[in-house]
mmCIF file of N, CA and C in Angstrom:
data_model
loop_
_atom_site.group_PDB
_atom_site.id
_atom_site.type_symbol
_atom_site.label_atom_id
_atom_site.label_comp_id
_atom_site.label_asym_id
_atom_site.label_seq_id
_atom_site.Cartn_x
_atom_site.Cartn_y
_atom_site.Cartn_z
ATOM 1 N N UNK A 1 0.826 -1.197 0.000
ATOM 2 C CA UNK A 1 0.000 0.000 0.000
ATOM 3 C C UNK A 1 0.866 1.255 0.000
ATOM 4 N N UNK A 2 2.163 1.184 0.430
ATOM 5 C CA UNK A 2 3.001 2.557 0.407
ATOM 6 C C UNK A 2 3.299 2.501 -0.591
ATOM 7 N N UNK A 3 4.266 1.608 -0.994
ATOM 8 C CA UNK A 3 4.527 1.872 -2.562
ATOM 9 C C UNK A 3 3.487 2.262 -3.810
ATOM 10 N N UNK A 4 2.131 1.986 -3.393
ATOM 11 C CA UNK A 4 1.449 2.154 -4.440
ATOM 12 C C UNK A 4 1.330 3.743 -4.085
ATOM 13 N N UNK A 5 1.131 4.421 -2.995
ATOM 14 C CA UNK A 5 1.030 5.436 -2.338
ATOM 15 C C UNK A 5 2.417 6.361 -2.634
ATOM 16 N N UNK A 6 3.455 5.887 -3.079
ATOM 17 C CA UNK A 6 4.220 6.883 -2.824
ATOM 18 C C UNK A 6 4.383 7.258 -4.840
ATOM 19 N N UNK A 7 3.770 5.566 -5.765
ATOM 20 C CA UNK A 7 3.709 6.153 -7.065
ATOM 21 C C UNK A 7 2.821 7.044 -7.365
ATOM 22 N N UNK A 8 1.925 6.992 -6.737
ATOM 23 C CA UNK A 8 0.531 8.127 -7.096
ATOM 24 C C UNK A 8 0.969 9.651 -6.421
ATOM 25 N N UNK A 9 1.900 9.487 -5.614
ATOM 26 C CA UNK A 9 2.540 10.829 -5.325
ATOM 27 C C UNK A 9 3.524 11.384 -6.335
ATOM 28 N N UNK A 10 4.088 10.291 -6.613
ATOM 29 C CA UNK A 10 5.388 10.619 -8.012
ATOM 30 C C UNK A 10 4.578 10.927 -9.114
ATOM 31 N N UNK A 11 3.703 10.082 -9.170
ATOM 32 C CA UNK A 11 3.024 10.576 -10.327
ATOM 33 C C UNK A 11 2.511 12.467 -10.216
ATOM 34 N N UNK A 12 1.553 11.988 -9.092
ATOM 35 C CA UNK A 12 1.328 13.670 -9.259
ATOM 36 C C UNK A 12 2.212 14.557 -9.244
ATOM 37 N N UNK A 13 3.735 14.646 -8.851
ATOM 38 C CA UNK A 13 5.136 15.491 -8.673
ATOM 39 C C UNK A 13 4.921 15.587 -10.378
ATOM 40 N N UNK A 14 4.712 14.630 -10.783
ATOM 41 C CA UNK A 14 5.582 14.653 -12.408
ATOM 42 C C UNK A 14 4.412 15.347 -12.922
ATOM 43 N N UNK A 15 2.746 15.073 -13.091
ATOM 44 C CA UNK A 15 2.036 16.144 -13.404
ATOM 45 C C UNK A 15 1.952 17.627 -13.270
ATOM 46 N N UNK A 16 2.951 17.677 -12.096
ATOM 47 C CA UNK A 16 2.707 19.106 -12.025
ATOM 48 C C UNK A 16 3.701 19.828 -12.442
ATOM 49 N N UNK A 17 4.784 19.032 -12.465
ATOM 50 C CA UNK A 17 5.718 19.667 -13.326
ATOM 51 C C UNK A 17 5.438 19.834 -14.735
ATOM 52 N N UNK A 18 5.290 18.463 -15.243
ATOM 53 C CA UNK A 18 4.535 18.657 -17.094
ATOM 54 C C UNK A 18 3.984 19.309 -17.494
ATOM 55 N N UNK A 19 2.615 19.757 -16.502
ATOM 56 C CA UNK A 19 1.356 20.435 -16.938
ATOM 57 C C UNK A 19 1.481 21.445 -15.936
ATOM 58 N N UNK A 20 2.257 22.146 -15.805
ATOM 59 C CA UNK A 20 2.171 23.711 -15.443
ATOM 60 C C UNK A 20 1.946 24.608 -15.975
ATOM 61 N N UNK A 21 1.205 25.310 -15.761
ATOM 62 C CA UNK A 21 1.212 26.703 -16.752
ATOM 63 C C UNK A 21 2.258 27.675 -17.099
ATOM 64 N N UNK A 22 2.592 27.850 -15.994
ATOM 65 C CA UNK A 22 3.409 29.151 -16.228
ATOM 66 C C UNK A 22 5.104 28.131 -16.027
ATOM 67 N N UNK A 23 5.347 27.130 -15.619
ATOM 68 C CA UNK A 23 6.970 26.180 -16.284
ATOM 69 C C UNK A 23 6.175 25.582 -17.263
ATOM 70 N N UNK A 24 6.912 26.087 -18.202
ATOM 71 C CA UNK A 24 6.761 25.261 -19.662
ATOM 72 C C UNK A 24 7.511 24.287 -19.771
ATOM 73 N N UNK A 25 6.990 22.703 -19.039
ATOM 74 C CA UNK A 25 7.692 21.829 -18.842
ATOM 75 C C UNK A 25 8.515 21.390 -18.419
ATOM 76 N N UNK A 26 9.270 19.859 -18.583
ATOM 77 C CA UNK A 26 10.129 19.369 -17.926
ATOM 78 C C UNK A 26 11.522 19.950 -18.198
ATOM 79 N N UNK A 27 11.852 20.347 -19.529
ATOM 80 C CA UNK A 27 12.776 21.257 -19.248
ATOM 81 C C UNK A 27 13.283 22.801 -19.029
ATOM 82 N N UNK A 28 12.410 23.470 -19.113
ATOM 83 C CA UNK A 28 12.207 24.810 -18.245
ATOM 84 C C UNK A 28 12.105 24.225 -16.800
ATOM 85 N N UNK A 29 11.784 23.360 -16.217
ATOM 86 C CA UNK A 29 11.676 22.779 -14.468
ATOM 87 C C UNK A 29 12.759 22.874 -14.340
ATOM 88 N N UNK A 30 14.133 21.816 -15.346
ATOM 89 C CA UNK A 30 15.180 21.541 -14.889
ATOM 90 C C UNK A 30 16.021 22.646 -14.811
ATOM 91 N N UNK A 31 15.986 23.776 -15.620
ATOM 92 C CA UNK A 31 16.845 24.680 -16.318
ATOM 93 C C UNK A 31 16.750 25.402 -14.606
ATOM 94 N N UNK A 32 15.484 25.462 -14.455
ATOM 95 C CA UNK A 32 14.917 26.284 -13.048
ATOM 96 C C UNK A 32 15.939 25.471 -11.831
ATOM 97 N N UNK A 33 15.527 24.477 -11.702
ATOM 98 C CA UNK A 33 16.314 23.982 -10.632
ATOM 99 C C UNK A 33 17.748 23.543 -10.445
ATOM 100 N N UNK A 34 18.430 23.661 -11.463
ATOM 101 C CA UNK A 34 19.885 23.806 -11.910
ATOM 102 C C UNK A 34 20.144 25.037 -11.435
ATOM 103 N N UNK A 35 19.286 26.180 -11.772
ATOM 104 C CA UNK A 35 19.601 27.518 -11.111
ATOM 105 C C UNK A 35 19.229 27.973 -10.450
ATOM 106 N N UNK A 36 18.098 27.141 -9.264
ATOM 107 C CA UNK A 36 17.695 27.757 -7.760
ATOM 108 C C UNK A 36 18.634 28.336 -6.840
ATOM 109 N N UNK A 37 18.361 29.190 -6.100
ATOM 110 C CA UNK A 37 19.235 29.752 -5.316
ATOM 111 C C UNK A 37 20.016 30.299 -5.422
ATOM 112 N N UNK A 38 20.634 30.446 -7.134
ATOM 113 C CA UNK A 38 21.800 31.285 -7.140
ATOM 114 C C UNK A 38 21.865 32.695 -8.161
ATOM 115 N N UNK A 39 21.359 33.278 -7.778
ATOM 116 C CA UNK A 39 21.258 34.883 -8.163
ATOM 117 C C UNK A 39 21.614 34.885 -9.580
ATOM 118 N N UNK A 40 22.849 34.702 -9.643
ATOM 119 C CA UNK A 40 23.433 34.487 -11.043
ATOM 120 C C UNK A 40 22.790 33.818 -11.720
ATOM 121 N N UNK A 41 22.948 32.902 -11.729
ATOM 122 C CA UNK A 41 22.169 31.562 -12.974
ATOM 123 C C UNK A 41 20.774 31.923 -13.087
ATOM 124 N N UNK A 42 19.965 32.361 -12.317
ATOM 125 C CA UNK A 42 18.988 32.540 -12.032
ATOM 126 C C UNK A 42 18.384 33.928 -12.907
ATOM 127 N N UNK A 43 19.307 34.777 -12.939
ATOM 128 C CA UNK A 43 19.243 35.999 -14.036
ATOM 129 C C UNK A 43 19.553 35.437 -14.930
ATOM 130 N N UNK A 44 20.290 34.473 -15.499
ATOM 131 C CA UNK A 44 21.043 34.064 -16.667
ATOM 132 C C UNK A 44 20.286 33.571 -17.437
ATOM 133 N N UNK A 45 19.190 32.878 -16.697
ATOM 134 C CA UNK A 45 18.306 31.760 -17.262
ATOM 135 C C UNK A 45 16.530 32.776 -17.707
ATOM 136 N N UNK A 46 16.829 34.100 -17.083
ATOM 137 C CA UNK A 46 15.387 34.942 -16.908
ATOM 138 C C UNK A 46 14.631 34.418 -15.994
ATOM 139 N N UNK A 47 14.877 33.976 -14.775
ATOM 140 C CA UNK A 47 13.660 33.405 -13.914
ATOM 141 C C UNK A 47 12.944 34.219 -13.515
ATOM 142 N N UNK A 48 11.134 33.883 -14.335
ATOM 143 C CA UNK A 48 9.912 35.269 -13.995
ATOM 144 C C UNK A 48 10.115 35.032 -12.606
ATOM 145 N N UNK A 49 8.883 35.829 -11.586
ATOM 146 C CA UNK A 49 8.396 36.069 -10.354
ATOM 147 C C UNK A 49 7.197 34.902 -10.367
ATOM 148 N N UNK A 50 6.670 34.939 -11.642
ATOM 149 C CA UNK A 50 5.749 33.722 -11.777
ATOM 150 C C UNK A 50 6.193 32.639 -11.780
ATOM 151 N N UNK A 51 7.689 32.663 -12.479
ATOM 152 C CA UNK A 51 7.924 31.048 -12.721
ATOM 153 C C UNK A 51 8.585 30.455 -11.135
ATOM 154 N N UNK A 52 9.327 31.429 -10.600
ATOM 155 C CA UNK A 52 9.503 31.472 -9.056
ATOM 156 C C UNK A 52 8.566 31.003 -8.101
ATOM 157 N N UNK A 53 7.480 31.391 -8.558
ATOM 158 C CA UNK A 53 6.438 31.255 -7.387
ATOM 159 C C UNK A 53 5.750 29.497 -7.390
ATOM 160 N N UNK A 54 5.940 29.658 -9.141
ATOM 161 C CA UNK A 54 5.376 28.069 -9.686
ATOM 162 C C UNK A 54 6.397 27.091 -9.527
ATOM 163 N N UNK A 55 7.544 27.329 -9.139
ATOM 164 C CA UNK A 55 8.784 26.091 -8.747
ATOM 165 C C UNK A 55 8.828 25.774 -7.302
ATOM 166 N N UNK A 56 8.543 27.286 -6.359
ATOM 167 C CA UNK A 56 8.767 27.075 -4.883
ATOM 168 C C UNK A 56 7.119 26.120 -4.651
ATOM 169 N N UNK A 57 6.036 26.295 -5.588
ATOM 170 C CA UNK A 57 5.052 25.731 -4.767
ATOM 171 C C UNK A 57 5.498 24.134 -4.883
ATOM 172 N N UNK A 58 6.163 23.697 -6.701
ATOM 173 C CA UNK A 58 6.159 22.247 -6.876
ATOM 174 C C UNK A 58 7.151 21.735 -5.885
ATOM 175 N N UNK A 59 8.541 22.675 -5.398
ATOM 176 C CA UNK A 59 9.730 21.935 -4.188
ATOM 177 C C UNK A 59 8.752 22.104 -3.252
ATOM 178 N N UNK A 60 7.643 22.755 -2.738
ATOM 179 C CA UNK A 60 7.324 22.832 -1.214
ATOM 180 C C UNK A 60 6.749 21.378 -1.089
ATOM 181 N N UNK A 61 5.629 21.285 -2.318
ATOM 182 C CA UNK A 61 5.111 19.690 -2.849
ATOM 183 C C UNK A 61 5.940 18.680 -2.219
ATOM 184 N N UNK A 62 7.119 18.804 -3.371
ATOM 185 C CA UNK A 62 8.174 17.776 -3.526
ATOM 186 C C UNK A 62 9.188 17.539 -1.996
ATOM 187 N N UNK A 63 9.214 18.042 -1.290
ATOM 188 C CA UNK A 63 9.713 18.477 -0.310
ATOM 189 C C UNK A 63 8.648 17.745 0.892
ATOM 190 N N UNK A 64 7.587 17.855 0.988
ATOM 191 C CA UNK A 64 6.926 17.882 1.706
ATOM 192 C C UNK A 64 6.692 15.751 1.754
ATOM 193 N N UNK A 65 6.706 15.570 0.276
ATOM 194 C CA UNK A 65 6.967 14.190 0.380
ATOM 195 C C UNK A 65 6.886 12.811 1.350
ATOM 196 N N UNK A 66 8.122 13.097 1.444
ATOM 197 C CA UNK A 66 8.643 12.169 2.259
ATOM 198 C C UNK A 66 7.383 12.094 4.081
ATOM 199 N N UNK A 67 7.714 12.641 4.674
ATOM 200 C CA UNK A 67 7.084 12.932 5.217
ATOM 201 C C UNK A 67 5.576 12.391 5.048
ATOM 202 N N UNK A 68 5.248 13.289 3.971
ATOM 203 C CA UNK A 68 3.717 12.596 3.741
ATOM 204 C C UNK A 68 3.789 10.762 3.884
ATOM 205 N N UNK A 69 4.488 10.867 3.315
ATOM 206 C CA UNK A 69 4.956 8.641 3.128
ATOM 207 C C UNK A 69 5.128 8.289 4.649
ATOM 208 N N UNK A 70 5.642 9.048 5.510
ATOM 209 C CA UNK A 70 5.574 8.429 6.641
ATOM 210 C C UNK A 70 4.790 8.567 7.727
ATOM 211 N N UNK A 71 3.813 9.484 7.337
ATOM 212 C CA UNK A 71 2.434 10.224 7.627
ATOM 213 C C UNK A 71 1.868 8.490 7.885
ATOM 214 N N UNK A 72 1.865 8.589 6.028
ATOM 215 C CA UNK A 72 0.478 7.346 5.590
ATOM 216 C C UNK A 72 1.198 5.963 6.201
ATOM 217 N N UNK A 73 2.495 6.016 6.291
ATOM 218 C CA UNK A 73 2.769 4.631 7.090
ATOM 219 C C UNK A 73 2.512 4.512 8.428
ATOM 220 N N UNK A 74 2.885 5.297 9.206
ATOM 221 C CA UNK A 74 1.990 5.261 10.551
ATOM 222 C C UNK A 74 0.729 4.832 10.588
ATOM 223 N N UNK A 75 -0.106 5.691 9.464
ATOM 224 C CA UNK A 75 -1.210 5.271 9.648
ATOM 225 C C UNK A 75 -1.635 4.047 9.354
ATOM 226 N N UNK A 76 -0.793 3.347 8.507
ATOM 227 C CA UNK A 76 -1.178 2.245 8.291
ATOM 228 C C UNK A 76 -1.207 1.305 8.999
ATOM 229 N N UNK A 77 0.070 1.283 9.330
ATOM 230 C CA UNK A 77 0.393 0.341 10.971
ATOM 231 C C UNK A 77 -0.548 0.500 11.993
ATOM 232 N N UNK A 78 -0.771 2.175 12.922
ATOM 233 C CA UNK A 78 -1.895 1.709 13.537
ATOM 234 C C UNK A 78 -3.355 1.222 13.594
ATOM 235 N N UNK A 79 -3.674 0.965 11.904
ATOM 236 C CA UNK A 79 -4.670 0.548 11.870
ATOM 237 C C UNK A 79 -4.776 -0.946 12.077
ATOM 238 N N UNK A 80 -5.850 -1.743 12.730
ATOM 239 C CA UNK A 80 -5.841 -2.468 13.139
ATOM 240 C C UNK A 80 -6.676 -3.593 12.191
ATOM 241 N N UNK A 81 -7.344 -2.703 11.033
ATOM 242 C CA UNK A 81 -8.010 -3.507 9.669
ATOM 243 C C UNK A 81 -6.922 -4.292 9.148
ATOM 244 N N UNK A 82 -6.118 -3.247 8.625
ATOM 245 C CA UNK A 82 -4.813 -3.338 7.890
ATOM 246 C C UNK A 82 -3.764 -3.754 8.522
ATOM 247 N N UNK A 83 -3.078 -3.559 9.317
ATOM 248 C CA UNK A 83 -1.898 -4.851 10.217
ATOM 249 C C UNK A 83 -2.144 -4.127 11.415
ATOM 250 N N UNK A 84 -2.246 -2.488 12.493
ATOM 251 C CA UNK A 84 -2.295 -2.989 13.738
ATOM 252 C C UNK A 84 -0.348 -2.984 14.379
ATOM 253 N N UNK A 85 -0.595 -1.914 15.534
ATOM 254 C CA UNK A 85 0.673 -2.409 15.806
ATOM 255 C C UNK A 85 1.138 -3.169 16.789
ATOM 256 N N UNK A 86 0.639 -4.032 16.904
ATOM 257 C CA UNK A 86 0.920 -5.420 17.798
ATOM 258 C C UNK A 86 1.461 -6.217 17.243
ATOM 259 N N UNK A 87 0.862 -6.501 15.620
ATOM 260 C CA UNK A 87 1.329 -7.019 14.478
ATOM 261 C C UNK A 87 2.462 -6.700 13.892
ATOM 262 N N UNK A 88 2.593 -5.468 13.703
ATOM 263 C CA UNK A 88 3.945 -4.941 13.275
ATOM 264 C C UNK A 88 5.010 -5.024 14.016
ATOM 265 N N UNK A 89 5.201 -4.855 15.558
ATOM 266 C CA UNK A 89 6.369 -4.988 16.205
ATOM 267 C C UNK A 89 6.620 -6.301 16.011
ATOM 268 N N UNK A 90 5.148 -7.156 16.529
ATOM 269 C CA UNK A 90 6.052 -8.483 16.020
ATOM 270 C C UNK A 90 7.065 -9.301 14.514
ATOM 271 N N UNK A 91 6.175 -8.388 13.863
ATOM 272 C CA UNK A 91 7.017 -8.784 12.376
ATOM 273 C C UNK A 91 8.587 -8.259 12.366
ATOM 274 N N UNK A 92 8.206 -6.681 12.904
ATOM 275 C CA UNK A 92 9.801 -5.820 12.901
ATOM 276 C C UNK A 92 10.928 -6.769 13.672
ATOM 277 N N UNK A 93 10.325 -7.490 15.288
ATOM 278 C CA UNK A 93 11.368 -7.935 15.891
ATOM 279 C C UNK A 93 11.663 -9.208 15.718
ATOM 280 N N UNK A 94 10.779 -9.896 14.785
ATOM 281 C CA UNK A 94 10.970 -10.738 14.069
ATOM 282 C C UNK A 94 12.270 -10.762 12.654
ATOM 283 N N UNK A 95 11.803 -9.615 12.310
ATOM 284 C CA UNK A 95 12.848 -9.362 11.136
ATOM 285 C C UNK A 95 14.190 -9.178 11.722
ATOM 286 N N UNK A 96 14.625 -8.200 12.868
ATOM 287 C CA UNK A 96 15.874 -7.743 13.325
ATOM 288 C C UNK A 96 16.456 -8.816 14.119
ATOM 289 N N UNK A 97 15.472 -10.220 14.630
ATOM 290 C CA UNK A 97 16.221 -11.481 15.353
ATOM 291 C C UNK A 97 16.856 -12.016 13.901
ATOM 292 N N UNK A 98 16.147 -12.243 13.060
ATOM 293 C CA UNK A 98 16.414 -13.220 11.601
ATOM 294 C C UNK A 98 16.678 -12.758 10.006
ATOM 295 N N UNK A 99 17.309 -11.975 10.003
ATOM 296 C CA UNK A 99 17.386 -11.600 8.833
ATOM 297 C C UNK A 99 17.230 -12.556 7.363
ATOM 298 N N UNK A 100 16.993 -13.696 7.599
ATOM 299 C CA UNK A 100 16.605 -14.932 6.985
ATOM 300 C C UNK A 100 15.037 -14.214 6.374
ATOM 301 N N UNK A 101 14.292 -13.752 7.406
ATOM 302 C CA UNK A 101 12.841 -13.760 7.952
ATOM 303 C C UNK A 101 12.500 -12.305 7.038
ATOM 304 N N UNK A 102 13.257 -11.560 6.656
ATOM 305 C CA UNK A 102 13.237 -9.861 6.209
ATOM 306 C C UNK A 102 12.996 -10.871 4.717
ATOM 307 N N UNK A 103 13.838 -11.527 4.498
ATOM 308 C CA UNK A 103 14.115 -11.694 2.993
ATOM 309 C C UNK A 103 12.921 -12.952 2.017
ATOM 310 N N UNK A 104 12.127 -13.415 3.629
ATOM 311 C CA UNK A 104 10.880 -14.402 3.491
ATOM 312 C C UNK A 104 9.779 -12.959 3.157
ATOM 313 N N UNK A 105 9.809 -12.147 4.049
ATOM 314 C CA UNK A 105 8.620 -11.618 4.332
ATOM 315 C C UNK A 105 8.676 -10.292 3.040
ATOM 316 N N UNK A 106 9.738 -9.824 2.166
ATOM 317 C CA UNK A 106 10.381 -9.305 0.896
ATOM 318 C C UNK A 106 9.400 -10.189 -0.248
ATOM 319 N N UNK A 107 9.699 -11.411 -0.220
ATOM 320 C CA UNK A 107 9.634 -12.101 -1.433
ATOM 321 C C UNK A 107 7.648 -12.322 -1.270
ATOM 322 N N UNK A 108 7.104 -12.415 0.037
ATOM 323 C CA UNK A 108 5.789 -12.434 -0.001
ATOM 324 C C UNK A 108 4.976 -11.092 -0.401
ATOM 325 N N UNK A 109 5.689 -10.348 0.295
ATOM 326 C CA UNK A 109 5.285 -8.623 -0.641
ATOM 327 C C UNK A 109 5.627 -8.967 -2.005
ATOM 328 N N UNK A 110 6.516 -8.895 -2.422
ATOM 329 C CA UNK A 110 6.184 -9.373 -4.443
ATOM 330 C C UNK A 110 5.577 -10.235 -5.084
ATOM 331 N N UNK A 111 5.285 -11.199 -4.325
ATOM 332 C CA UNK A 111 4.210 -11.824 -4.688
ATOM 333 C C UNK A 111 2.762 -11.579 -4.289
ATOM 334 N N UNK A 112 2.566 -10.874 -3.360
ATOM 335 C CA UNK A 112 1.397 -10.184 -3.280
ATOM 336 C C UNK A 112 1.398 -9.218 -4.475
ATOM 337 N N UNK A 113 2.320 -8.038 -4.248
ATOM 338 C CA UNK A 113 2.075 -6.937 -5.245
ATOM 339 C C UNK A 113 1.985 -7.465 -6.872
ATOM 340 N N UNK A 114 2.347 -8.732 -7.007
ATOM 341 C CA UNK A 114 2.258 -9.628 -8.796
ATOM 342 C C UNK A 114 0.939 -9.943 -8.645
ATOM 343 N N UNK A 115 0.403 -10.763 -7.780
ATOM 344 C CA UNK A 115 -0.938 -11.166 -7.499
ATOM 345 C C UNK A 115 -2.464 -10.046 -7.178
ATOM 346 N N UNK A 116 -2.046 -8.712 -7.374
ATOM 347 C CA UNK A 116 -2.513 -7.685 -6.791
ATOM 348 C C UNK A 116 -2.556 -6.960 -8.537
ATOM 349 N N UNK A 117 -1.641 -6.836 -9.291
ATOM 350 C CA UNK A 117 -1.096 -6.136 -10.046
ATOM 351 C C UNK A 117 -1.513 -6.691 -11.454
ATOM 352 N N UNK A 118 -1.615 -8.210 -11.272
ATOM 353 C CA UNK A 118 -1.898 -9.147 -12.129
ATOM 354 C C UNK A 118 -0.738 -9.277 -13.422
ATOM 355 N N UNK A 119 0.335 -8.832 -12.883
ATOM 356 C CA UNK A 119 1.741 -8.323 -13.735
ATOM 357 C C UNK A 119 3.105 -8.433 -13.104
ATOM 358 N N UNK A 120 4.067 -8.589 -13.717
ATOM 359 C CA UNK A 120 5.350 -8.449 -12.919
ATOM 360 C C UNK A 120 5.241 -6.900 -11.656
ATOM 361 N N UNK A 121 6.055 -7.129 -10.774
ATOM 362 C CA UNK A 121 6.560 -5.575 -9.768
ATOM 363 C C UNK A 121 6.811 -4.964 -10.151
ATOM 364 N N UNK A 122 6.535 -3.757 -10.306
ATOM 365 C CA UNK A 122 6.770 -2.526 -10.978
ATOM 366 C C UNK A 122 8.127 -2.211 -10.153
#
């Protein structure tokens, strides 16, 4: 569920870069962020006030990320539908006695996510 959670976040990062109005795409994004922060490059390249405003919102996005992912993993864990953390410590201290046990409980996530996906793991 995170991973599917963190592509639908990538995905939307990459929509909003593509389909911006005022960054005309993925490479006006890059040109922009090659020259964030530095006065120079940043004149060099013409960075509007608009296109400024439309890069700091997609890094605040992009930035904000991670976080969000560990937002939704908490939440996942304490839910008690979905695993519950009674369940989870036991798996975690399960995994950190056996590292045998990380690489069992690896290979059942890909076969869930194939069986889920109806396709190889993305």
């Amino acid at each position: 569920m995170t991973s599917e959670f963190v592509e639908k976040k990538t995905e939307e990062l990459k929509n909003m870069i593509l389909n911006n109005e005022v960054i005309d795409g993925g490479a006006r994004y890059n040109e922009i962020k090659a020259a964030w922060g530095d006065a120079a490059k940043e004149a060099e390249i013409n960075l509007t006030d608009e296109e400024r405003a439309a890069y700091a919102a997609i890094k605040e996005f992009q930035d904000s990320l991670q976080q969000s992912v560990v937002d939704y993993k908490t939440e996942l864990i304490k839910d008690d539908t979905v695993l519950g953390v009674s369940i989870y410590n036991k798996v975690n201290g399960a995994i950190k006695e056996d590292p045998a046990m990380k690489e069992k409980l690896d290979q059942l996530v890909a076969e869930m996510k194939v069986k889920d996906d109806g396709d190889v793991e993305k």
